[in-house]
Amino acid sequence: MAAGMETIEHEHAAARASSWWQTAVVYQVYIRSFADGNGDGIGDIAGLRSRLPYLAELGVDAIWINPWYRSPMADAGYDVADFRDIDPSYGTLGEAEALIEEAHRLGIKVIPDIVPNHTSDQHPWFRAALRGARGARDRYVFRPGRGPNGELPPNDWVSCFGGPAWTRVADGQWYLHLFAPAQPDLNWEHPDVRREFEQVLRFWFDRGVDGFRIDVAHGLAKTPGLPDAGTRIPGSQHTDPHPAWDQDAVHAIYRGWRAVANRYVPERIFIAEAWVRSNERLARYLRRDELHTAFQFDFLRSPWRADSLRTVIADAMAGAAAVGAPPTWVLSNHDVPRTVTRYARSQPSHLVESEWERARWATEPADHDTGRRRARAAALLQLALPGTAYIYQGEELGLEEVEDLPHDVRQDPTWVQSGFTDVGRDGCRVPLPWSDCSAPYGFSPGGSSASPWLPQPPHWESHTAEVQAADPNSFLTLYRSAVRTRRRLWENAGPVEWMSAPAGVLAFARGGAQCWVNTGADNVELPANLTVALSSTPGVTGCVPPDTTVWVVEG
Ligand code: GLC
Ligand code: CA
């Protein structure tokens, strides 16, 4: 770290001391699959609005809503055609405004997703670029090809979804897309691009949103000259530097964004999705004049093993502390296999790699009971840590990855672009079960003729929010208690103090409370002076059973 930075950052930390986002529990709404208000089988704003009381009861501080902008949905809305309008399948701008207001009335902050790395190929700018309108290609990354007739892509980069990162247009030029061909990358060296996004931020801040989750925040700046990447993979968790990712030039962009946000009261905040190769690199996004927080993904890459979890947690806390930012804890999201399923198979000894070694996971039978026990325990670990915690919709219901979706219903572009070798992310995006004994389980209103956009498994009848709300031992009841108890025990409890613990066990104190996590195979006795305040396994008193987390207090 640069000399002098530490002092500045300490002042910074002090200045931030009382902000809601430093300790928030944020619920991720994957809008397409949350709740369908108009009965077309696709989640929407009306559905989300009708379920706000559920989120208030869960006790979350904020919701992050996956992209709701006008989009042809080539990548579930991450291909935006108009950043200032809502997709008609989700509702209208007026409905979005009403949602923001109503959420605020219930004490819930609203954080939409912003997608600055690319647009849809249907965005007016890209259509103008394809038409060859003067200067329009400069806003994207167009290049001539290599080879005698330009028939080879300009460099060797590959798309995160598989296949080359370049597509050739009719007149022979190529354009860059780090994701699907329908998601052309923007050229962030172009002043129009910078101006446009700062205006989009203002557009939504003026409508009351409390911040943004920034999609692919590490991708906006590319190494000048676009050199070949060689064997370095494009995926998310590369340990080698890659010319498309995490370039230093990206930080000037966020300094501009922060200046925009700083003009608003109450404060507006940013959360970066930045898959970078070290906590030190991540901390750069969190400098005082840049972003407020960033996802730290090692927690969800960690196997269910005390030693690995402890290392990941300690490193993440140290990385964030170095710049005075709160650490963030994520167990899953709409891009990774659900927690229950990751924990339902044998646990590797290392952090899992790109795409969570999907193929390997799928060849081993899943023991969902074990997966659910561990996921409950992981939730209590997550919610006991300092900083912000993210709950991906359905995590609170203990949903598993739907691994047996018929191939013909798959919508994730990864499936096609990988040449049908990677099933992609649809399995964690199946619409939520709310009530009733058969599909759509209350996802769509009664009497709707359309089925949910992805089919729900028959056994979700026993996982609906309705069934779980009535069961004192359910996942949902555990989450509700945990979010409430967190406020009392942990919210302002100070730093983690590690305690010595037997192999396979993780134990720490924060303030007057302790958190014990048993990832091993044997029961662990608790000291006699401790009382269990909350346990992930029902009915626990003097010990911590395997795959269990307990929150304990003295006395
Ligand atoms: C992010 C999103 C993912 C999307 C990609 C391209 O990683 O979380 O869902 O496919 O960006 O926008
Ligand atoms: Ca709908």
Coordinates of C-alpha atoms and ligand atoms in Angstrom, one line a residue:
M1 CA 0.0 0.0 0.0
A2 CA 1.2 3.5 -0.8
A3 CA 2.8 5.4 2.1
G4 CA 0.3 7.7 3.8
M5 CA -2.7 5.8 2.6
E6 CA -3.2 4.2 5.9
T7 CA -3.8 7.5 7.8
I8 CA -6.1 8.8 5.2
E9 CA -8.1 5.5 5.2
H10 CA -8.4 5.6 8.9
E11 CA -10.0 9.0 8.8
H12 CA -12.2 7.7 6.1
A13 CA -13.3 4.7 8.2
A14 CA -14.2 7.1 11.0
A15 CA -16.2 9.3 8.7
R16 CA -18.2 6.3 7.6
A17 CA -18.8 4.9 11.0
S18 CA -22.6 5.2 11.2
S19 CA -23.7 4.3 7.6
W20 CA -26.4 1.7 7.1
W21 CA -24.6 0.0 4.3
Q22 CA -21.6 -0.9 6.5
T23 CA -23.7 -3.5 8.3
A24 CA -26.5 -4.1 5.9
V25 CA -28.2 -7.4 5.1
V26 CA -29.0 -7.1 1.4
Y27 CA -31.5 -9.4 -0.3
Q28 CA -30.8 -10.1 -4.0
V29 CA -34.0 -10.0 -6.1
Y30 CA -33.6 -11.9 -9.3
I31 CA -36.6 -10.1 -10.7
R32 CA -37.4 -12.6 -13.4
S33 CA -37.8 -15.4 -10.9
F34 CA -39.0 -13.6 -7.8
A35 CA -42.8 -13.1 -8.2
D36 CA -45.0 -12.7 -11.2
G37 CA -47.8 -10.1 -10.8
N38 CA -49.5 -10.4 -14.2
G39 CA -49.6 -14.1 -14.8
D40 CA -47.3 -14.4 -17.8
G41 CA -44.9 -16.7 -16.0
I42 CA -42.2 -14.0 -15.7
G43 CA -41.4 -12.2 -12.5
D44 CA -42.0 -8.5 -12.6
I45 CA -42.2 -5.3 -10.5
A46 CA -45.9 -5.8 -9.6
G47 CA -45.0 -9.2 -8.2
L48 CA -42.0 -7.8 -6.3
R49 CA -44.2 -5.0 -4.9
S50 CA -46.8 -7.5 -3.7
R51 CA -44.0 -9.4 -1.8
L52 CA -42.3 -6.4 -0.2
P53 CA -44.0 -7.3 3.2
Y54 CA -42.3 -10.7 3.0
L55 CA -38.9 -8.9 2.7
A56 CA -39.8 -6.5 5.5
E57 CA -40.6 -9.5 7.7
L58 CA -37.4 -11.2 6.8
G59 CA -35.8 -8.0 8.2
V60 CA -33.5 -7.1 5.3
D61 CA -32.1 -3.5 5.0
A62 CA -32.0 -3.3 1.2
I63 CA -32.7 -5.2 -2.0
W64 CA -30.4 -5.4 -5.0
I65 CA -32.5 -5.9 -8.1
N66 CA -31.0 -7.6 -11.1
P67 CA -31.3 -5.6 -14.3
W68 CA -34.8 -4.4 -15.0
Y69 CA -34.1 -2.2 -18.0
R70 CA -35.5 -2.6 -21.5
S71 CA -33.7 -5.6 -23.0
P72 CA -34.0 -8.3 -25.6
M73 CA -33.0 -10.7 -22.8
A74 CA -30.1 -12.4 -24.6
D75 CA -28.4 -12.6 -21.2
A76 CA -31.4 -12.2 -18.8
G77 CA -31.4 -8.5 -18.9
Y78 CA -27.6 -8.0 -18.8
D79 CA -28.0 -6.9 -22.4
V80 CA -29.5 -3.4 -21.9
A81 CA -31.2 -1.6 -24.9
D82 CA -32.3 1.4 -22.8
F83 CA -30.9 2.3 -19.4
R84 CA -33.7 4.8 -18.7
D85 CA -36.6 2.5 -19.2
I86 CA -38.1 -0.6 -17.6
D87 CA -38.5 -3.7 -19.8
P88 CA -42.2 -4.1 -20.7
S89 CA -42.1 -7.7 -19.4
Y90 CA -41.2 -6.3 -15.9
G91 CA -43.5 -3.2 -15.9
T92 CA -43.2 0.5 -16.4
L93 CA -41.0 3.3 -15.2
G94 CA -44.0 4.5 -13.1
E95 CA -44.2 1.1 -11.4
A96 CA -40.5 1.2 -10.7
E97 CA -40.9 4.6 -9.0
A98 CA -43.9 3.4 -7.0
L99 CA -41.8 0.3 -5.9
I100 CA -38.9 2.5 -4.7
E101 CA -41.3 4.6 -2.7
E102 CA -43.1 1.7 -1.2
A103 CA -39.9 -0.1 -0.3
H104 CA -38.7 3.1 1.4
R105 CA -41.9 3.3 3.4
L106 CA -41.1 -0.2 4.7
G107 CA -37.6 0.7 5.5
I108 CA -36.0 -1.1 2.6
K109 CA -33.4 0.5 0.4
V110 CA -33.4 -0.1 -3.3
I111 CA -30.2 -0.9 -5.3
P112 CA -30.6 -1.6 -9.0
D113 CA -27.9 -3.3 -11.1
I114 CA -26.1 -1.1 -13.6
V115 CA -24.3 -2.7 -16.6
P116 CA -21.6 -0.4 -17.9
N117 CA -19.2 -2.9 -19.6
H118 CA -21.5 -3.5 -22.5
T119 CA -24.9 -2.8 -24.1
S120 CA -27.4 -4.9 -26.0
D121 CA -26.8 -5.2 -29.7
Q122 CA -30.2 -3.6 -29.9
H123 CA -29.1 -0.4 -28.1
P124 CA -29.5 2.6 -30.5
W125 CA -25.7 3.2 -30.2
F126 CA -24.8 -0.3 -31.5
R127 CA -27.5 -0.2 -34.2
A128 CA -25.9 3.1 -35.4
A129 CA -22.5 1.4 -35.2
L130 CA -23.7 -1.5 -37.4
R131 CA -25.2 0.9 -39.9
G132 CA -21.8 2.6 -40.1
A133 CA -23.1 5.9 -38.8
R134 CA -20.2 8.4 -38.6
G135 CA -18.2 7.9 -35.4
A136 CA -20.7 5.4 -34.0
R137 CA -18.2 2.5 -33.9
D138 CA -15.8 4.5 -31.7
R139 CA -18.2 4.0 -28.8
Y140 CA -17.6 0.2 -29.0
V141 CA -14.5 -1.8 -29.7
F142 CA -14.4 -2.4 -33.4
R143 CA -11.2 -3.6 -35.1
P144 CA -10.0 -5.1 -38.4
G145 CA -9.3 -8.8 -38.3
R146 CA -6.0 -10.5 -38.7
G147 CA -5.0 -12.9 -41.5
P148 CA -4.6 -12.0 -45.2
N149 CA -8.3 -11.2 -45.5
G150 CA -9.0 -10.1 -42.0
E151 CA -10.8 -13.4 -41.5
L152 CA -9.2 -14.0 -38.1
P153 CA -10.3 -12.2 -34.9
P154 CA -8.2 -9.2 -33.9
N155 CA -6.8 -11.0 -30.9
D156 CA -7.1 -14.4 -29.0
W157 CA -9.5 -13.3 -26.3
V158 CA -12.3 -15.7 -25.6
S159 CA -15.8 -14.9 -24.2
C160 CA -16.7 -15.7 -20.6
F161 CA -19.5 -17.8 -22.0
G162 CA -17.3 -19.7 -24.4
G163 CA -16.1 -19.2 -27.9
P164 CA -14.2 -16.2 -29.3
A165 CA -14.8 -12.8 -27.8
W166 CA -15.1 -11.3 -31.3
T167 CA -17.9 -11.3 -33.9
R168 CA -17.4 -10.2 -37.5
V169 CA -20.0 -7.8 -39.0
A170 CA -21.1 -7.7 -42.7
D171 CA -18.4 -5.3 -43.9
G172 CA -15.6 -7.4 -42.4
Q173 CA -14.8 -5.5 -39.2
W174 CA -14.9 -7.3 -35.8
Y175 CA -16.4 -6.1 -32.5
L176 CA -15.4 -7.2 -29.0
H177 CA -17.8 -8.9 -26.6
L178 CA -16.4 -10.4 -23.4
F179 CA -19.8 -12.1 -22.9
A180 CA -22.5 -13.0 -25.5
P181 CA -22.3 -11.6 -29.1
A182 CA -25.5 -9.7 -28.2
Q183 CA -23.4 -7.8 -25.6
P184 CA -20.9 -5.6 -27.4
D185 CA -18.3 -4.1 -25.1
L186 CA -18.3 -0.3 -24.8
N187 CA -15.2 1.8 -25.3
W188 CA -14.7 3.6 -22.0
E189 CA -12.1 5.8 -23.5
H190 CA -14.9 7.6 -25.4
P191 CA -16.2 10.7 -23.7
D192 CA -19.8 9.9 -24.8
V193 CA -19.7 6.7 -22.8
R194 CA -18.5 8.4 -19.7
R195 CA -21.0 11.2 -20.0
E196 CA -23.9 8.8 -20.7
F197 CA -23.4 6.6 -17.7
E198 CA -23.0 9.5 -15.3
Q199 CA -26.3 10.8 -16.6
V200 CA -27.9 7.4 -16.2
L201 CA -26.7 7.4 -12.6
R202 CA -28.3 10.7 -12.0
F203 CA -31.5 9.6 -13.8
W204 CA -32.0 6.8 -11.2
F205 CA -30.6 8.7 -8.2
D206 CA -33.2 11.4 -8.9
R207 CA -35.8 8.7 -8.7
G208 CA -34.7 7.8 -5.3
V209 CA -32.6 4.6 -5.7
D210 CA -30.1 4.2 -2.9
G211 CA -27.2 2.9 -4.9
F212 CA -26.1 0.6 -7.6
R213 CA -24.6 -2.9 -7.9
I214 CA -22.0 -2.5 -10.7
D215 CA -21.9 -5.4 -13.1
V216 CA -18.4 -6.6 -14.3
A217 CA -16.9 -3.5 -12.6
H218 CA -13.4 -4.8 -13.4
G219 CA -13.9 -5.0 -17.1
L220 CA -14.5 -1.5 -18.3
A221 CA -10.9 -0.6 -19.2
K222 CA -8.8 -2.7 -21.5
T223 CA -5.1 -2.8 -22.0
P224 CA -4.3 -0.3 -24.9
G225 CA -3.6 -2.1 -28.1
L226 CA -5.6 -5.1 -27.0
P227 CA -2.7 -7.6 -26.8
D228 CA -3.2 -11.3 -26.9
A229 CA -3.9 -13.0 -23.6
G230 CA -2.1 -16.2 -24.4
T231 CA -3.0 -19.1 -22.2
R232 CA -4.6 -16.8 -19.6
I233 CA -8.2 -17.6 -19.3
P234 CA -10.9 -15.0 -19.5
G235 CA -13.0 -16.5 -16.7
S236 CA -13.6 -14.9 -13.4
Q237 CA -11.0 -16.2 -11.0
H238 CA -7.9 -15.9 -13.0
T239 CA -4.8 -15.6 -10.9
D240 CA -2.8 -14.1 -13.8
P241 CA -3.4 -10.6 -15.0
H242 CA -5.5 -10.5 -18.2
P243 CA -5.4 -7.6 -20.6
A244 CA -9.3 -7.3 -20.4
W245 CA -9.6 -7.3 -16.7
D246 CA -8.8 -5.1 -13.7
Q247 CA -6.8 -2.5 -15.5
D248 CA -5.7 0.5 -13.5
A249 CA -7.4 2.9 -15.9
V250 CA -10.8 1.6 -14.6
H251 CA -10.4 3.6 -11.3
A252 CA -10.7 7.0 -12.9
I253 CA -14.2 6.0 -14.1
Y254 CA -15.3 5.2 -10.5
R255 CA -13.8 8.4 -9.2
G256 CA -16.2 10.2 -11.6
W257 CA -19.1 8.1 -10.4
R258 CA -18.3 8.7 -6.8
A259 CA -18.3 12.4 -7.5
V260 CA -21.9 12.0 -8.9
A261 CA -23.1 10.0 -5.9
N262 CA -21.5 12.4 -3.4
R263 CA -23.9 15.2 -4.5
Y264 CA -26.9 13.3 -3.2
V265 CA -28.4 13.2 0.3
P266 CA -29.1 10.8 1.7
E267 CA -26.0 9.1 0.5
R268 CA -26.0 6.9 -2.5
I269 CA -23.7 3.9 -2.6
F270 CA -21.9 1.5 -5.0
I271 CA -21.2 -2.2 -4.7
A272 CA -18.7 -3.6 -7.3
E273 CA -18.9 -7.0 -8.8
A274 CA -15.2 -7.2 -9.4
W275 CA -13.6 -10.6 -9.9
V276 CA -10.0 -9.7 -9.3
R277 CA -7.0 -11.8 -8.3
S278 CA -6.3 -10.6 -4.8
N279 CA -7.7 -8.7 -1.9
E280 CA -5.1 -6.1 -2.5
R281 CA -6.4 -5.5 -6.0
L282 CA -10.0 -5.5 -4.7
A283 CA -9.1 -2.9 -2.1
R284 CA -8.1 -0.5 -4.9
Y285 CA -11.8 -0.2 -5.9
L286 CA -12.6 0.8 -2.4
R287 CA -10.4 3.8 -2.0
R288 CA -12.0 6.8 -0.4
D289 CA -12.9 8.5 -3.6
E290 CA -14.1 5.4 -5.4
L291 CA -16.7 2.7 -4.5
H292 CA -18.2 2.0 -1.1
T293 CA -18.1 -1.8 -1.2
A294 CA -17.2 -4.7 -3.4
F295 CA -18.2 -8.4 -3.3
Q296 CA -15.5 -10.6 -2.0
F297 CA -16.2 -13.9 -3.6
D298 CA -13.8 -16.2 -1.8
F299 CA -16.4 -17.0 0.8
L300 CA -18.6 -18.7 -1.7
R301 CA -15.6 -20.4 -3.4
S302 CA -14.5 -21.9 -0.2
P303 CA -15.2 -25.6 0.6
W304 CA -17.1 -26.3 3.8
R305 CA -14.0 -26.7 5.8
A306 CA -13.1 -24.7 8.9
D307 CA -9.5 -24.1 8.0
S308 CA -10.3 -22.8 4.5
L309 CA -13.2 -20.7 5.8
R310 CA -11.0 -19.1 8.5
T311 CA -8.3 -18.2 6.0
V312 CA -10.8 -16.7 3.6
I313 CA -12.6 -14.7 6.3
A314 CA -9.4 -13.4 7.8
D315 CA -8.0 -12.4 4.4
A316 CA -11.2 -10.7 3.3
M317 CA -11.4 -8.7 6.5
A318 CA -7.8 -7.6 6.3
G319 CA -8.2 -6.6 2.7
A320 CA -11.2 -4.4 3.4
A321 CA -9.8 -3.0 6.7
A322 CA -6.8 -1.7 4.8
V323 CA -9.0 0.8 3.0
G324 CA -11.6 1.3 5.8
A325 CA -14.3 -0.5 3.9
P326 CA -16.7 -3.1 5.4
P327 CA -16.1 -6.7 4.3
T328 CA -18.9 -8.3 2.3
W329 CA -20.1 -11.9 2.6
V330 CA -21.8 -13.7 -0.3
L331 CA -22.9 -17.4 -0.2
S332 CA -24.4 -17.5 -3.7
N333 CA -25.9 -15.4 -6.4
H334 CA -27.6 -15.8 -9.8
D335 CA -24.3 -16.9 -11.4
V336 CA -23.2 -19.8 -9.3
P337 CA -24.6 -23.1 -8.2
R338 CA -26.8 -22.8 -5.1
T339 CA -25.2 -23.2 -1.7
V340 CA -27.2 -26.3 -0.7
T341 CA -25.9 -28.2 -3.8
R342 CA -22.3 -27.0 -3.5
Y343 CA -22.3 -28.3 0.1
A344 CA -24.1 -31.5 -0.9
R345 CA -21.1 -33.2 -2.4
S346 CA -17.6 -34.0 -1.2
Q347 CA -15.7 -30.8 -0.4
P348 CA -12.4 -30.1 -2.2
S349 CA -9.4 -28.9 -0.3
H350 CA -9.0 -25.8 -2.3
L351 CA -11.1 -22.8 -3.4
V352 CA -13.2 -23.9 -6.3
E353 CA -12.3 -22.5 -9.7
S354 CA -14.2 -20.9 -12.5
E355 CA -17.8 -22.1 -13.0
W356 CA -17.5 -24.1 -9.8
E357 CA -16.2 -27.1 -11.5
R358 CA -19.7 -27.7 -12.6
A359 CA -19.0 -30.9 -14.4
R360 CA -17.3 -32.5 -11.4
W361 CA -20.1 -31.5 -9.1
A362 CA -22.7 -33.0 -11.3
T363 CA -21.2 -36.4 -11.6
E364 CA -21.2 -37.1 -7.9
P365 CA -24.6 -37.8 -6.3
A366 CA -25.9 -34.9 -4.2
D367 CA -26.9 -35.4 -0.6
H368 CA -29.2 -32.5 -0.2
D369 CA -29.9 -33.2 3.5
T370 CA -26.2 -32.7 4.3
G371 CA -26.2 -29.7 1.9
R372 CA -29.1 -28.1 3.7
R373 CA -27.5 -28.7 7.2
R374 CA -24.3 -27.0 6.0
A375 CA -26.1 -24.2 4.2
R376 CA -28.0 -23.4 7.5
A377 CA -24.7 -23.4 9.4
A378 CA -23.1 -21.3 6.7
A379 CA -25.9 -18.7 6.9
L380 CA -25.3 -18.3 10.7
L381 CA -21.6 -17.9 10.1
Q382 CA -22.2 -15.3 7.4
L383 CA -24.6 -13.3 9.5
A384 CA -22.3 -13.3 12.5
L385 CA -19.4 -11.6 10.6
P386 CA -18.8 -7.9 10.6
G387 CA -19.7 -6.0 7.4
T388 CA -22.5 -6.6 4.9
A389 CA -24.2 -9.9 4.1
Y390 CA -26.0 -10.7 0.9
I391 CA -28.8 -13.2 0.7
Y392 CA -29.7 -14.5 -2.8
Q393 CA -33.4 -15.1 -3.2
G394 CA -34.3 -18.7 -2.3
E395 CA -31.3 -19.1 -0.1
E396 CA -33.7 -18.3 2.8
L397 CA -35.9 -21.2 1.6
G398 CA -32.9 -23.6 1.4
L399 CA -33.5 -24.2 -2.3
E400 CA -31.1 -26.4 -4.1
E401 CA -29.7 -26.0 -7.6
V402 CA -32.1 -27.5 -10.1
E403 CA -29.7 -29.7 -12.0
D404 CA -32.1 -31.7 -14.1
L405 CA -33.7 -28.9 -16.1
P406 CA -34.5 -30.3 -19.6
H407 CA -32.0 -29.0 -22.1
D408 CA -34.6 -27.5 -24.3
V409 CA -35.8 -25.0 -21.6
R410 CA -32.3 -23.7 -20.9
Q411 CA -31.9 -20.0 -21.5
D412 CA -28.4 -19.1 -20.3
P413 CA -26.3 -18.2 -23.4
T414 CA -23.5 -20.2 -21.8
W415 CA -25.2 -23.5 -22.8
V416 CA -25.1 -22.6 -26.5
Q417 CA -21.8 -20.7 -26.5
S418 CA -19.9 -23.5 -24.7
G419 CA -21.0 -25.9 -27.5
F420 CA -23.4 -27.6 -25.1
T421 CA -20.7 -28.5 -22.6
D422 CA -21.6 -26.1 -19.7
V423 CA -25.2 -26.2 -18.6
G424 CA -24.9 -22.7 -17.4
R425 CA -26.7 -20.8 -14.6
D426 CA -30.4 -21.6 -15.1
G427 CA -30.4 -24.1 -12.3
C428 CA -30.1 -21.3 -9.7
R429 CA -32.6 -19.1 -11.4
V430 CA -35.8 -21.2 -11.2
P431 CA -38.8 -19.2 -10.0
L432 CA -39.4 -19.2 -6.3
P433 CA -42.1 -21.4 -4.6
W434 CA -44.4 -19.2 -2.5
S435 CA -47.4 -21.4 -1.7
D436 CA -49.7 -24.2 -2.8
C437 CA -49.1 -27.8 -3.6
S438 CA -48.3 -27.7 -7.2
A439 CA -46.5 -25.4 -9.8
P440 CA -46.4 -22.5 -10.1
Y441 CA -46.5 -22.6 -6.3
G442 CA -47.9 -19.1 -6.0
F443 CA -45.2 -17.6 -8.2
S444 CA -47.9 -16.5 -10.7
P445 CA -51.4 -15.4 -9.5
G446 CA -54.1 -18.1 -9.3
G447 CA -55.8 -18.9 -12.6
S448 CA -52.8 -17.9 -14.7
S449 CA -52.4 -20.0 -17.8
A450 CA -48.7 -19.4 -18.5
S451 CA -46.2 -21.6 -16.7
P452 CA -43.1 -20.2 -15.0
W453 CA -40.3 -19.4 -17.5
L454 CA -38.3 -22.3 -16.0
P455 CA -40.0 -25.3 -14.6
Q456 CA -40.0 -25.8 -10.8
P457 CA -39.3 -29.3 -9.3
P458 CA -42.3 -31.2 -8.0
H459 CA -40.9 -31.6 -4.5
W460 CA -40.8 -27.8 -4.0
E461 CA -44.2 -28.2 -2.5
S462 CA -42.5 -28.7 0.9
H463 CA -40.2 -25.7 0.4
T464 CA -42.7 -23.0 -0.2
A465 CA -42.5 -19.8 1.9
E466 CA -46.0 -20.5 3.1
V467 CA -45.1 -24.0 4.5
Q468 CA -41.9 -22.7 6.0
A469 CA -43.4 -19.7 7.7
A470 CA -45.5 -22.1 9.7
D471 CA -42.6 -24.4 10.7
P472 CA -40.5 -23.3 13.6
N473 CA -37.6 -25.4 12.3
S474 CA -37.6 -24.3 8.7
F475 CA -34.9 -22.5 6.8
L476 CA -37.1 -19.4 6.6
T477 CA -37.7 -19.3 10.3
L478 CA -34.0 -19.7 10.9
Y479 CA -33.2 -16.8 8.5
R480 CA -35.9 -14.6 10.1
S481 CA -34.6 -15.2 13.6
A482 CA -31.0 -14.8 12.5
V483 CA -31.5 -11.5 10.8
R484 CA -33.2 -10.2 13.9
T485 CA -30.8 -11.7 16.4
R486 CA -27.9 -10.4 14.3
R487 CA -29.0 -6.8 15.1
R488 CA -28.8 -7.5 18.8
L489 CA -25.7 -9.7 19.0
W490 CA -23.5 -8.7 16.1
E491 CA -24.4 -5.5 14.3
N492 CA -22.1 -3.2 16.3
A493 CA -20.1 -5.9 18.1
G494 CA -16.7 -4.9 16.9
P495 CA -13.9 -7.0 15.3
V496 CA -13.6 -10.8 15.1
E497 CA -11.4 -12.3 17.8
W498 CA -10.5 -15.8 16.9
M499 CA -10.6 -18.4 19.6
S500 CA -8.6 -21.7 19.6
A501 CA -10.8 -24.6 18.6
P502 CA -10.5 -28.3 17.8
A503 CA -9.7 -29.3 14.2
G504 CA -12.7 -28.8 11.9
V505 CA -14.1 -26.1 14.2
L506 CA -14.1 -22.3 13.7
A507 CA -14.8 -20.2 16.8
F508 CA -14.7 -16.5 17.3
A509 CA -16.0 -13.8 19.7
R510 CA -17.3 -10.4 18.8
G511 CA -18.2 -8.3 21.8
G512 CA -20.1 -10.4 24.3
A513 CA -21.2 -13.1 21.9
Q514 CA -19.5 -16.1 20.3
C515 CA -20.0 -18.0 17.1
W516 CA -19.0 -21.7 16.9
V517 CA -19.0 -23.5 13.5
N518 CA -18.5 -27.2 13.4
T519 CA -17.5 -28.5 9.9
G520 CA -16.1 -31.7 11.3
A521 CA -17.7 -35.1 12.0
D522 CA -17.9 -35.2 15.8
N523 CA -19.9 -33.3 18.4
V524 CA -18.0 -30.5 20.1
E525 CA -18.7 -29.7 23.8
L526 CA -19.4 -26.1 24.6
P527 CA -17.9 -24.5 27.8
A528 CA -20.5 -24.8 30.6
N529 CA -20.9 -21.0 31.1
L530 CA -22.3 -20.5 27.5
T531 CA -26.0 -20.3 26.5
V532 CA -27.1 -21.0 23.0
A533 CA -28.9 -17.9 21.6
L534 CA -29.5 -19.4 18.1
S535 CA -28.5 -22.7 16.5
S536 CA -28.6 -23.8 12.9
T537 CA -29.6 -27.3 14.0
P538 CA -32.8 -27.2 16.0
G539 CA -32.8 -28.2 19.7
V540 CA -29.1 -27.9 20.4
T541 CA -27.9 -27.0 24.0
G542 CA -24.5 -28.0 25.4
C543 CA -22.7 -28.9 22.3
V544 CA -22.2 -28.2 18.6
P545 CA -23.2 -31.1 16.4
P546 CA -21.5 -31.7 13.0
D547 CA -22.4 -29.2 10.3
T548 CA -23.8 -26.8 12.8
T549 CA -23.3 -23.2 13.8
V550 CA -24.3 -21.9 17.2
W551 CA -24.4 -18.3 18.4
V552 CA -23.8 -18.3 22.2
V553 CA -23.6 -15.8 25.0
E554 CA -22.3 -16.0 28.4
G555 CA -24.6 -16.9 31.2
Ligands
GLC1 C1 -22.1 -10.5 -14.4 C2 -23.5 -10.9 -14.1 C3 -23.9 -12.1 -15.0 C4 -23.8 -11.6 -16.5 C5 -22.5 -11.0 -16.8 C6 -22.5 -10.2 -18.1 O1 -21.2 -11.4 -14.1 O2 -23.7 -11.2 -12.8 O3 -25.1 -12.6 -14.7 O4 -24.0 -12.7 -17.3 O5 -22.1 -10.1 -15.8 O6 -23.2 -9.0 -17.9
CA2 CA -45.1 -11.2 -15.2

